[in-house]
Tab-separated table of C-alpha atoms in Angstrom:
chain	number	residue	atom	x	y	z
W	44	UNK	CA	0.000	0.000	0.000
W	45	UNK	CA	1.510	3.403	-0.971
W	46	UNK	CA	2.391	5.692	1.980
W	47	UNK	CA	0.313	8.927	1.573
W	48	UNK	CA	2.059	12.449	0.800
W	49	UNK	CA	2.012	13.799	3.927
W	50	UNK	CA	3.597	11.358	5.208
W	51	UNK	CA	6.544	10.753	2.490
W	52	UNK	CA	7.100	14.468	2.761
W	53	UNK	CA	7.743	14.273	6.669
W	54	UNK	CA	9.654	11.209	5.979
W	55	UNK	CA	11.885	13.119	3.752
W	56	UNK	CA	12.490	15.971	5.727
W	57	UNK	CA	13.608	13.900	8.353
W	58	UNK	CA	15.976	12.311	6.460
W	59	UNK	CA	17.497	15.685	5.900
W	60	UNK	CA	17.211	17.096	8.888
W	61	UNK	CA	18.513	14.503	11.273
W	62	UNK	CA	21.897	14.376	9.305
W	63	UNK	CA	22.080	17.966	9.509
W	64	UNK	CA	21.382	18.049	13.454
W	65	UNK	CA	23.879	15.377	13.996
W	66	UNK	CA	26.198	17.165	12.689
W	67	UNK	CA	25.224	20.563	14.440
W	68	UNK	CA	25.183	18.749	17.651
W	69	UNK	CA	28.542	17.218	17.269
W	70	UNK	CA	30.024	20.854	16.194
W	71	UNK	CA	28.281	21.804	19.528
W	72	UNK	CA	29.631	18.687	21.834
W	73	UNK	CA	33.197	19.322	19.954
W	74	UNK	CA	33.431	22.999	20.740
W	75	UNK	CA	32.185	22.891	24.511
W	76	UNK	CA	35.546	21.745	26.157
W	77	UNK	CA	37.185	24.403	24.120
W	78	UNK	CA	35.227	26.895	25.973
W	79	UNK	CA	35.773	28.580	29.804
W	80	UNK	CA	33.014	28.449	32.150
W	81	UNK	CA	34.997	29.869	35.611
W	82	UNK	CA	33.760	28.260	38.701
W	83	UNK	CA	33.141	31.669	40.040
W	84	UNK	CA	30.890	32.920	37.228
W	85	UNK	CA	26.585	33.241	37.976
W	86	UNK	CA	25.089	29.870	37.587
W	87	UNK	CA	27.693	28.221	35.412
W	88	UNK	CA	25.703	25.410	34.699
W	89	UNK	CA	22.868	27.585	33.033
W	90	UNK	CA	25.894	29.496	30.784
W	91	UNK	CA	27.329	26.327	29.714
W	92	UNK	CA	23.290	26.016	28.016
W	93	UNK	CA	23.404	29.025	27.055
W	94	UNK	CA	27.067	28.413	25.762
W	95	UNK	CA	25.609	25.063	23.334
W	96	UNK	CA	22.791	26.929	22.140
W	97	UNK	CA	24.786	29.818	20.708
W	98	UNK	CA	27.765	27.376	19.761
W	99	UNK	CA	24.203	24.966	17.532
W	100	UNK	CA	23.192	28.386	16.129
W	101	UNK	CA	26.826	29.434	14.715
W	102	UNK	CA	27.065	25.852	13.242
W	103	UNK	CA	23.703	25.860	11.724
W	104	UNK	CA	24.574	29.223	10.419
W	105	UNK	CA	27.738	28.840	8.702
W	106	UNK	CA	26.122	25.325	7.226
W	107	UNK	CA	23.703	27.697	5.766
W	108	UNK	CA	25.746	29.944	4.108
W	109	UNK	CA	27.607	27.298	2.962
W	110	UNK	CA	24.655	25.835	0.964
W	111	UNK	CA	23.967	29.546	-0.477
W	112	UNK	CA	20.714	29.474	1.999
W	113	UNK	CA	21.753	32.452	3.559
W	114	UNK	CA	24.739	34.063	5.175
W	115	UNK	CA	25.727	33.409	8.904
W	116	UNK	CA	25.076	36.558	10.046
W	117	UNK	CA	21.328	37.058	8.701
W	118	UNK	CA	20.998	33.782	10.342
W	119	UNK	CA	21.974	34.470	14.117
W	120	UNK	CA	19.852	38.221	13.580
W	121	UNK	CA	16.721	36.239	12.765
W	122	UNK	CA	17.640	33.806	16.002
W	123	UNK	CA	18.080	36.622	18.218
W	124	UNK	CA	15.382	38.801	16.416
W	125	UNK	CA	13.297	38.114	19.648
W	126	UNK	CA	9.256	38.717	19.163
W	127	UNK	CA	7.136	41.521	20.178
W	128	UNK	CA	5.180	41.145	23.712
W	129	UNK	CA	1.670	41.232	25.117
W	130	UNK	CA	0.759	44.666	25.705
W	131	UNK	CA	2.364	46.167	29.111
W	132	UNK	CA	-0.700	47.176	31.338
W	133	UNK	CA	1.505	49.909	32.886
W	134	UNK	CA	3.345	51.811	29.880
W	135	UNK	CA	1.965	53.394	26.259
W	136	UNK	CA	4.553	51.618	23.955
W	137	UNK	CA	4.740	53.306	20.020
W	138	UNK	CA	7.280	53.037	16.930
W	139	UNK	CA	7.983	56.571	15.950
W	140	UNK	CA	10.932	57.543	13.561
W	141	UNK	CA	13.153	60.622	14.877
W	142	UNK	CA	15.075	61.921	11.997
W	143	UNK	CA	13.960	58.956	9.982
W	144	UNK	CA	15.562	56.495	12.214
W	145	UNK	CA	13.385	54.032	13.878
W	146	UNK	CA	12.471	54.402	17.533
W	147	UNK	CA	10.637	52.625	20.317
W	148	UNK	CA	8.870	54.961	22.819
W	149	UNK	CA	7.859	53.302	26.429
W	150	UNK	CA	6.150	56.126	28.369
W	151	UNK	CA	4.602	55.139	31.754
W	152	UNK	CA	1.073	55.362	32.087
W	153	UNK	CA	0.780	56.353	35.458
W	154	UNK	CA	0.458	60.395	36.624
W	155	UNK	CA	3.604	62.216	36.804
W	156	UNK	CA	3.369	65.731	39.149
W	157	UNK	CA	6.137	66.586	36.728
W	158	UNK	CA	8.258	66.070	33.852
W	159	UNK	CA	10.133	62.735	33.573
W	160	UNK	CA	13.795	61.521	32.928
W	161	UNK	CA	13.939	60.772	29.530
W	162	UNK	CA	16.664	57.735	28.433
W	163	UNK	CA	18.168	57.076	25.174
W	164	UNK	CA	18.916	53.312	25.323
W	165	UNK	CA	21.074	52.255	22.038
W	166	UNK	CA	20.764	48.222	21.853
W	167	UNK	CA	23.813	45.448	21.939
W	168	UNK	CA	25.540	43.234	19.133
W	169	UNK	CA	28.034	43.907	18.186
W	170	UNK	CA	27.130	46.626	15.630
W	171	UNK	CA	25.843	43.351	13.507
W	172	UNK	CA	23.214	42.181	16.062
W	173	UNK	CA	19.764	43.065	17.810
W	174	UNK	CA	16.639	45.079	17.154
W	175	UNK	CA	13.962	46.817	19.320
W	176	UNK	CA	12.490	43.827	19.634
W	177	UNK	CA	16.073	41.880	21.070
W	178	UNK	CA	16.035	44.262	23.679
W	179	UNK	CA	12.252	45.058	24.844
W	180	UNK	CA	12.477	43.069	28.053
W	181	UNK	CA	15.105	45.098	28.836
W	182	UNK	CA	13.604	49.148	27.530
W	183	UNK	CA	9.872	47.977	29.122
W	184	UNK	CA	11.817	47.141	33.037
W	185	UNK	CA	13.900	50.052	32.460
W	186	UNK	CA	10.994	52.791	32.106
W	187	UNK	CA	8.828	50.809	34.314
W	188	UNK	CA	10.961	50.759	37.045
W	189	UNK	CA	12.445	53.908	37.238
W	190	UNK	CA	9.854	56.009	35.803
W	191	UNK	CA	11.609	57.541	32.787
W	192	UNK	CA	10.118	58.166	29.302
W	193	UNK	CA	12.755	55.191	27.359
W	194	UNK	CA	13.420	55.606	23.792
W	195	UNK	CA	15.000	52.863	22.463
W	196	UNK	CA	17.138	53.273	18.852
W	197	UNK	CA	17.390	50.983	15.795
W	198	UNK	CA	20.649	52.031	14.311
W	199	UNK	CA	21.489	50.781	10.730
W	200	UNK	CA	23.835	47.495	11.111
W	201	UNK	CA	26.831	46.239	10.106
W	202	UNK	CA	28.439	45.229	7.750
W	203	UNK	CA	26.090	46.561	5.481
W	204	UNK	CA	26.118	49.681	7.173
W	205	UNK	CA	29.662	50.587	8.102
W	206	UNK	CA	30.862	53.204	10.898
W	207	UNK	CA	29.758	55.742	11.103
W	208	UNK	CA	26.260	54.452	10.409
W	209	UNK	CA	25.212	53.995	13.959
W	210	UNK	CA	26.548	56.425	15.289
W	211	UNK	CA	25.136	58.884	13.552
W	212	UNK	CA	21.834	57.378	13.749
W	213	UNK	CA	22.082	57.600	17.565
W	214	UNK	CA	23.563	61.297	17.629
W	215	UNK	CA	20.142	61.921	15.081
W	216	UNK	CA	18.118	60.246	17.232
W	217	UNK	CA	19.395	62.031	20.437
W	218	UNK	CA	19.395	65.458	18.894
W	219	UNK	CA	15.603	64.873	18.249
W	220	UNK	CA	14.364	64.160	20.919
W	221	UNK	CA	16.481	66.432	23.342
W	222	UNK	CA	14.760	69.264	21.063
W	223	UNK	CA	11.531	67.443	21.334
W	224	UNK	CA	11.402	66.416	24.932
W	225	UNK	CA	8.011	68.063	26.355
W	226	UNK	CA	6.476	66.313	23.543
W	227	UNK	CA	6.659	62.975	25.622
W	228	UNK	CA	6.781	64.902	28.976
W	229	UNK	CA	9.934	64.931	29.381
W	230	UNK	CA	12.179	67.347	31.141
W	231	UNK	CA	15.437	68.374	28.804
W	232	UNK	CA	17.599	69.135	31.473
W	233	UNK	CA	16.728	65.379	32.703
W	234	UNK	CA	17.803	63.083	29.627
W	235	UNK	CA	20.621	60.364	29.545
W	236	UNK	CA	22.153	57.987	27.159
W	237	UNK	CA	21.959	54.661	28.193
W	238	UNK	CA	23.744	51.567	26.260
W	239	UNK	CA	25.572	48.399	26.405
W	240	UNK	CA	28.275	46.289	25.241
W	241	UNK	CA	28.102	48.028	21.228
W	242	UNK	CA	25.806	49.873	22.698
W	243	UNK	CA	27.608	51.723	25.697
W	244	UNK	CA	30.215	52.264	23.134
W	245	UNK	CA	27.668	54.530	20.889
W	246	UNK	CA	26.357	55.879	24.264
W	247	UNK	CA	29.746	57.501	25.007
W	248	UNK	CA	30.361	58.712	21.873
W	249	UNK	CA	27.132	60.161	21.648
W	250	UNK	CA	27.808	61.751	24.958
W	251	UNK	CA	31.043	63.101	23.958
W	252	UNK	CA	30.171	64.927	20.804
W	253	UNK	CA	27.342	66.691	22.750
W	254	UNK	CA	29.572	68.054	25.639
W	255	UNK	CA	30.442	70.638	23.743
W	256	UNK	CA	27.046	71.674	22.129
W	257	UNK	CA	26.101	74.950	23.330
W	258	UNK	CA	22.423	74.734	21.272
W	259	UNK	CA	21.446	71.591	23.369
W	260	UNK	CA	20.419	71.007	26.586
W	261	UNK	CA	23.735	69.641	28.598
W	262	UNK	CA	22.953	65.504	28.826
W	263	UNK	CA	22.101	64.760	32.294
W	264	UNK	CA	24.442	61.476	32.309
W	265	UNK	CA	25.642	58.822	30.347
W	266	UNK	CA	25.067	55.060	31.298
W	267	UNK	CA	27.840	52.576	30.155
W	268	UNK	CA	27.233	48.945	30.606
W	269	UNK	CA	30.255	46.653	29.608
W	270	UNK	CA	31.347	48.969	27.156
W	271	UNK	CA	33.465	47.906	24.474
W	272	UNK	CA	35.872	51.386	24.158
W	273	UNK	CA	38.845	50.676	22.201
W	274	UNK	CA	40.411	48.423	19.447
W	275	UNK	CA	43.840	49.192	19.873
W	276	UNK	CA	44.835	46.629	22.574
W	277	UNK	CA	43.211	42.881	22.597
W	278	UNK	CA	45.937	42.027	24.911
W	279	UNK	CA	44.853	43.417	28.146
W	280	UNK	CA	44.515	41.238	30.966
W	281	UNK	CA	40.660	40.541	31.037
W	282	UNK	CA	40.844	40.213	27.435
W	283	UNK	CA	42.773	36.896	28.379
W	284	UNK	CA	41.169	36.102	30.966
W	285	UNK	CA	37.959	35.817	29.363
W	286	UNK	CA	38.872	35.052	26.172
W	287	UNK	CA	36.449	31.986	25.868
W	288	UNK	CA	34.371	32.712	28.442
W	289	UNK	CA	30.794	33.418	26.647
W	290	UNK	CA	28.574	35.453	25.398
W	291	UNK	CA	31.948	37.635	24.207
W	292	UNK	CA	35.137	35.939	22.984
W	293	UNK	CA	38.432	37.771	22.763
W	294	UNK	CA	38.574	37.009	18.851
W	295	UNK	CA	34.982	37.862	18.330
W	296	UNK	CA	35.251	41.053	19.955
W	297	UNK	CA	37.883	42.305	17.228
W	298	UNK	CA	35.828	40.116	14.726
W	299	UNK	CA	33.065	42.711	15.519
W	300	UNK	CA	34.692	45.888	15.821
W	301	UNK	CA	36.502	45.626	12.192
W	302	UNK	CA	32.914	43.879	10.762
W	303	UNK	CA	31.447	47.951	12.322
W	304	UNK	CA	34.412	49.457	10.894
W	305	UNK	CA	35.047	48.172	7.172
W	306	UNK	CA	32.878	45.117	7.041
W	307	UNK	CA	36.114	43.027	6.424
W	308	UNK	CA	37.763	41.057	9.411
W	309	UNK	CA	40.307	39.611	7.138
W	310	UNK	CA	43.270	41.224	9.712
W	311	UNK	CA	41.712	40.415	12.515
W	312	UNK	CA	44.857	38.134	13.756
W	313	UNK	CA	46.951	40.813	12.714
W	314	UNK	CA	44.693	43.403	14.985
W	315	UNK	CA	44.564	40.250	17.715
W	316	UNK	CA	48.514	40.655	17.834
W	317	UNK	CA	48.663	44.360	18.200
W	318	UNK	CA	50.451	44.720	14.288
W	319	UNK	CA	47.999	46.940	13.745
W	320	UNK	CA	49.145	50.116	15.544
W	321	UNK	CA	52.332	51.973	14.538
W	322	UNK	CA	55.011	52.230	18.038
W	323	UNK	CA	54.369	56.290	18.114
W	324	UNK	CA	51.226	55.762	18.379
W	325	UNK	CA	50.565	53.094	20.672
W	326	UNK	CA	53.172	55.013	22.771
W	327	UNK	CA	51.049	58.136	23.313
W	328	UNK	CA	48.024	56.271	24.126
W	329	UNK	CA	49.727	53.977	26.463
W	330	UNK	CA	48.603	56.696	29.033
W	331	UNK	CA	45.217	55.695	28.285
W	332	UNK	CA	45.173	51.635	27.536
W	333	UNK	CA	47.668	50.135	29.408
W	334	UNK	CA	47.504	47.113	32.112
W	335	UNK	CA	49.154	49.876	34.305
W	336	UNK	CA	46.092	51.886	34.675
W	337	UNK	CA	44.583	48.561	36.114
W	338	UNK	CA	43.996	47.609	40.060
W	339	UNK	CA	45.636	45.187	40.831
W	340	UNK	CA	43.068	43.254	41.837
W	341	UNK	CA	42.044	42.571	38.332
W	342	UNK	CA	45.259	40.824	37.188
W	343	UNK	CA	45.337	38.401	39.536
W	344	UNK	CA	43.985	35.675	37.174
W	345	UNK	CA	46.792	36.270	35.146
W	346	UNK	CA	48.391	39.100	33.018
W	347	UNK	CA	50.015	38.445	29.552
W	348	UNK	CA	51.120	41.781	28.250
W	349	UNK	CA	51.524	42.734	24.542
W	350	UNK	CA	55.122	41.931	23.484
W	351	UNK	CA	56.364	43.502	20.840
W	352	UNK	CA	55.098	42.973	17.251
W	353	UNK	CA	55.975	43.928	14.113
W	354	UNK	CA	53.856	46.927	12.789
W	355	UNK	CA	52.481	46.578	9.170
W	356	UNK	CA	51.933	49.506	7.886
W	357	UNK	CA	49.251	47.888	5.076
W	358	UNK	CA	46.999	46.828	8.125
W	359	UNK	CA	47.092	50.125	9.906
W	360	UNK	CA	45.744	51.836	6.515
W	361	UNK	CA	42.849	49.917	6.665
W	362	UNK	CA	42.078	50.225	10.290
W	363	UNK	CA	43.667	53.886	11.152
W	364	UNK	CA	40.009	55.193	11.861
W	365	UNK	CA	40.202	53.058	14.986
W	366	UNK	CA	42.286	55.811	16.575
W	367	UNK	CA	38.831	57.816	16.080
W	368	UNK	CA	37.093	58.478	19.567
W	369	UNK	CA	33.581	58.303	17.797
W	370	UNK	CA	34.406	55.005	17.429
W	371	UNK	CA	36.620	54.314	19.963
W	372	UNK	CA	35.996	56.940	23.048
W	373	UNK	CA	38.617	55.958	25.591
W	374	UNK	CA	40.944	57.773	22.808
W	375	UNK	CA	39.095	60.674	23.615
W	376	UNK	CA	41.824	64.041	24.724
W	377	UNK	CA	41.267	65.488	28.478
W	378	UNK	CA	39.424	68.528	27.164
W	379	UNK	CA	36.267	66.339	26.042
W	380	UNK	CA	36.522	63.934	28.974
W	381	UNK	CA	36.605	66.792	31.370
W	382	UNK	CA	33.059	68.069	29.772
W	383	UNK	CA	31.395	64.453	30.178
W	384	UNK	CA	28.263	64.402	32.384
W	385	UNK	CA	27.773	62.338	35.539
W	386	UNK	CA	28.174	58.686	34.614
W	387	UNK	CA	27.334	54.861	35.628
W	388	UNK	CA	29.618	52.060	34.467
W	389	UNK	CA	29.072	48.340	34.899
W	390	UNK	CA	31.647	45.768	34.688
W	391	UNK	CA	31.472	42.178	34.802
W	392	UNK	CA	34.467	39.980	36.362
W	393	UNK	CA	34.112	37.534	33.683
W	394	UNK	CA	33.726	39.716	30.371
W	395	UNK	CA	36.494	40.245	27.598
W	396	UNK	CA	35.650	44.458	28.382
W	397	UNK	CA	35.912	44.614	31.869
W	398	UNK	CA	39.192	46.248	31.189
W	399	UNK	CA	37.708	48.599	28.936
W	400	UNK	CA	35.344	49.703	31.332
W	401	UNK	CA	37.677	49.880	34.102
W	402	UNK	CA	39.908	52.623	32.174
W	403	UNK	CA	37.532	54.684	31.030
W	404	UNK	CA	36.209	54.680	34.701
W	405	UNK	CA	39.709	56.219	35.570
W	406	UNK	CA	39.751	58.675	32.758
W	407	UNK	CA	37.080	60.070	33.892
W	408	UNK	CA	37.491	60.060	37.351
W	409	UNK	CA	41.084	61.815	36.766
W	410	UNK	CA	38.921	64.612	34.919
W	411	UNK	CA	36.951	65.441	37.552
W	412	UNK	CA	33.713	63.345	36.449
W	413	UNK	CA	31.468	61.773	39.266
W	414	UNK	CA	31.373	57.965	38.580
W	415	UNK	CA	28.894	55.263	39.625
W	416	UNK	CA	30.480	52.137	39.427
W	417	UNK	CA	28.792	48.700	39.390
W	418	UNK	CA	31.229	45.561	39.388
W	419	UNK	CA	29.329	42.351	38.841
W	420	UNK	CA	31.506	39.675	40.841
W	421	UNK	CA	30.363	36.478	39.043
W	422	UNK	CA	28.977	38.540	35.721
W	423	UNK	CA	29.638	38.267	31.863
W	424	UNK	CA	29.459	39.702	29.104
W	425	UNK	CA	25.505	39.820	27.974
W	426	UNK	CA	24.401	39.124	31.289
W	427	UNK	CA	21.837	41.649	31.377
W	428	UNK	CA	19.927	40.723	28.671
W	429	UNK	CA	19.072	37.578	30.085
W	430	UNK	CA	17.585	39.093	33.535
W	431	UNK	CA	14.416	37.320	32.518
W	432	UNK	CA	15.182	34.568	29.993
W	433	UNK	CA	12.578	31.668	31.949
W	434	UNK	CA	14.676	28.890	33.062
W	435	UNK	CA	17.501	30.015	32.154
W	436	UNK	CA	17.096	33.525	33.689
W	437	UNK	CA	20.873	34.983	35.761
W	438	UNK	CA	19.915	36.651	39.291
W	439	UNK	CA	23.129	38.023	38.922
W	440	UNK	CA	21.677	39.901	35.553
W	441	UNK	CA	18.641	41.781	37.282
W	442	UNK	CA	20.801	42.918	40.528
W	443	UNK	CA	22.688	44.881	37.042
W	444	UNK	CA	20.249	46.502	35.698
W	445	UNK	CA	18.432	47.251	39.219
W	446	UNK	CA	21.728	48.865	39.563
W	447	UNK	CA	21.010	50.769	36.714
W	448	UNK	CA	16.956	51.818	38.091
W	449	UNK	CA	18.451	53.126	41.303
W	450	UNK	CA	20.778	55.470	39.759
W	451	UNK	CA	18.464	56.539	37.366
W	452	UNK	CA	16.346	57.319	40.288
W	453	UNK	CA	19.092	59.203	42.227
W	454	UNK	CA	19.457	61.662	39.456
C-alpha cells in the first residue's frame, strides 16, 4: 500500500534534517571543552546552556551559508530577532521615527506631578546584532521601574552599514528628541544615554560629541554597561582572561569591531597581535590603555602583556580610523573627557571588556567626572539581557540593571 504524501514528505524531511542536526550537535559537543566556564561565574551550569545553544546556532549558520541558503550573520539576527510582547498594562509603547531612524517609545502610564527623565537606550551586538524587539524586556523594566520616558534606537547594522552608520543614527536620534522632549513629557535638562556592550560604546560617543554643544540642553548622564571602548589593545589582561568565556570571545570582539568598521575582518589576527598600531602611536596612548592603569586586583587571574610585534603599515591603513574616539571613546583628549556628564559604568568579572570599562572609569574620574560604578563579581558579558530569559534567567543579571533603576532614580 503506498504511503500517503504527507507522510513521504515528513519522511523526507527527516531524512534531511537529522543528518544535519547530527552534525550541528557534534560541532556543539566538539566545541564545549574548548570553551571557559569559571567556577566563580553566575550559575555556570545555566551558561554552559546558554554556551551550546549559541555554539548549535553558529554551526547551523555557517552550514547555511555554505549551501547559499543564507549568510551566517542574517541567520543568528533572525535567532536573536526576539518577538514583540503582550501589551504592558503599565506603559503606552509606540514606533515613531526621529530623523527617519526608527524608535521605540515606552512612556509610563501612570500620573507624573512633573516632567520625567527621559533615556536614550542604544541596543547590543556587536554593531551586527539586535533590534527593538532583542532588547524590549530590557527598555519595558527600564521605564517601568524607574519612571523615565525610554526611547529605544534601531541604528542601521553592520556590515552593510559601516561606521559611522550607527553612530550617527544615535547622535540623530538624540538630537531629536532632546529638542523634542516636552512632547513625551519629558524634562530636557533630565535626559541620559543609556547603552551596552556596542551599545555603551555609541552611548559615550554620543555623549562626547554633545559636551560641547552649546544649542542643546547639557545631557544629564551617560550610562555605560560593559562597554566595548577601544580596538587598539586585545591584549589586556581581562581580554585573556575571558577570552572563551561566553557570550563575548576575545577574537569575536575584534571580529566585531573591524565587521562595524570596514565590514572586512580579514586582519583580525593581525589586529589580535597588536600589528595593527604603529610604536608612536601606541606610545602616546599607552597613558590611556595600558595594564598599568589597572587595580591590581584585576590581574590576579593572570596578566600576559603585549610583546612587541611587528607593525604593518598595510593593516594600519585599513584600520587607522580606529584611533577615532567616535568610534573608539577611551581615545578621547582630556578637554572632552573633562566636559562628560555624571556617569554609571558596569563591569562584569568575567567579560572580555571589563578592562575597557575599568579605564575609562579612571579617565574620567582623573577629569573630575562623578562615577557610579557597578562591578558584577560572578557577571559576563551579555548578562543583562538575560535578567528574565525563563529557566535560564541569571539573578546576577537583574541585581545589574536594578543597579542601573536606582541610579536613574538618584538623578
Amino acid at each position: 500500500m503506498a504511503l500517503p504524501a504527507a507522510v513521504l514528505l515528513l519522511l523526507l524531511l527527516l531524512a534531511l534534517l537529522l543528518p544535519l542536526a547530527a552534525l550541528v550537535l557534534g560541532t556543539v559537543l566538539l566545541g564545549l571543552p574548548s570553551y571557559d566556564i569559571p567556577a566563580g561565574v553566575n550559575q555556570p551550569a545555566k551558561l554552559r546552556l546558554v554556551l551550546a545553544v549559541l555554539l548549535g546556532t553558529a554551526a547551523l549558520g555557517r552550514i547555511l551559508e555554505k549551501t547559499g541558503l543564507c549568510s551566517q550573520i542574517t541567520f543568528g539576527r533572525y535567532v536573536r530577532q526576539g518577538r514583540r510582547l503582550r501589551l504592558d498594562p503599565k506603559l503606552f509603547i509606540q514606533d515613531l521615527q526621529f530623523n527617519k531612524v526608527p524608535v521605540r517609545v515606552y512612556q509610563p502610564k501612570a500620573t507624573s506631578h512633573g516632567r520625567r527623565r527621559g533615556i536614550l537606550f542604544f541596543h547590543g551586538g556587536g554593531w551586527v546584532f539586535g533590534s527593538l524587539d532583542t532588547y524590549e524586556k530590557v527598555c519595558r523594566y527600564l521605564s517601568r521601574e524607574s519612571e523615565s520616558v525610554v526611547v529605544s534606537v534601531q541604528y542601521r547594522l553592520a556590515p552593510e552599514h559601516k561606521y559611522p552608520a550607527a553612530y550617527e543614527d544615535c547622535l540623530n536620534a538624540t538630537v531629536h528628541f532632546m529638542r523634542n522632549a516636552e512632547h513625551y513629557g519629558v524634562d530636557p535638562a533630565c535626559i541620559s544615554v543609556c547603552g551596552d556592550s556596542a551599545g555603551g560604546n555609541l552611548a559615550a560617543a554620543v555623549s562626547q560629541t554633545l559636551a560641547g554643544r552649546a544649542d542643546l540642553p547639557r545631557l544629564r548622564a551617560q550610562i555605560l554597561i560593559y562597554p566595548g571602548l577601544q580596538a587598539l589593545d586585545f591584549n589586556l589582561p581581562s581580554y585573556h582572561q575571558n577570552r572563551g568565556v561566553p557570550l563575548l570571545f576575545r577574537e569575536r570582539a575584534a571580529f566585531f569591531a573591524l565587521q562595524y568598521l570596514n565590514g572586512d575582518a580579514s586582519h583580525m589576527q593581525e589586529v589580535l597581535k597588536g600589528s595593527h598600531i604603529p610604536p608612536d602611536m601606541r606610545q602616546k596612548y599607552r597613558k590611556w590603555v595600558s595594564p598599568d592603569n589597572i587595580p591590581e586586583k584585576f590581574k590576579v587571574r593572570g596578566v600576559k602583556p603585549l610583546n612587541p610585534t611587528d607593525f604593518m603599515a598595510e593593516v594600519y591603513e585599513t584600520v587607522k580610523r580606529f584611533c577615532e574616539p567616535n568610534l573608539c571613546p577611551l581615545l578621547a583628549e582630556d578637554a572632552v573627557v573633562h566636559q562628560l556628564p555624571e556617569s554609571f559604568i558596569l563591569t562584569c568579572e568575567y567579560d572580555v571588556l571589563r578592562d575597557d570599562g575599568l579605564l575609562y572609569k579612571k579617565r574620567l574620574e582623573d577629569n573630575g567626572v562623578r562615577v557610579t560604578w557597578c562591578h558584577l563579581e560572578d557577571g559576563f558579558h551579555g548578562i543583562i539581557s538575560l535578567y528574565d530569559y525563563g529557566g535560564l534567567s541569571f539573578p546576577s543579571g537583574k541585581r545589574g540593571l536594578d543597579s542601573v533603576v536606582n541610579f536613574l532614580k538618584g538623578l
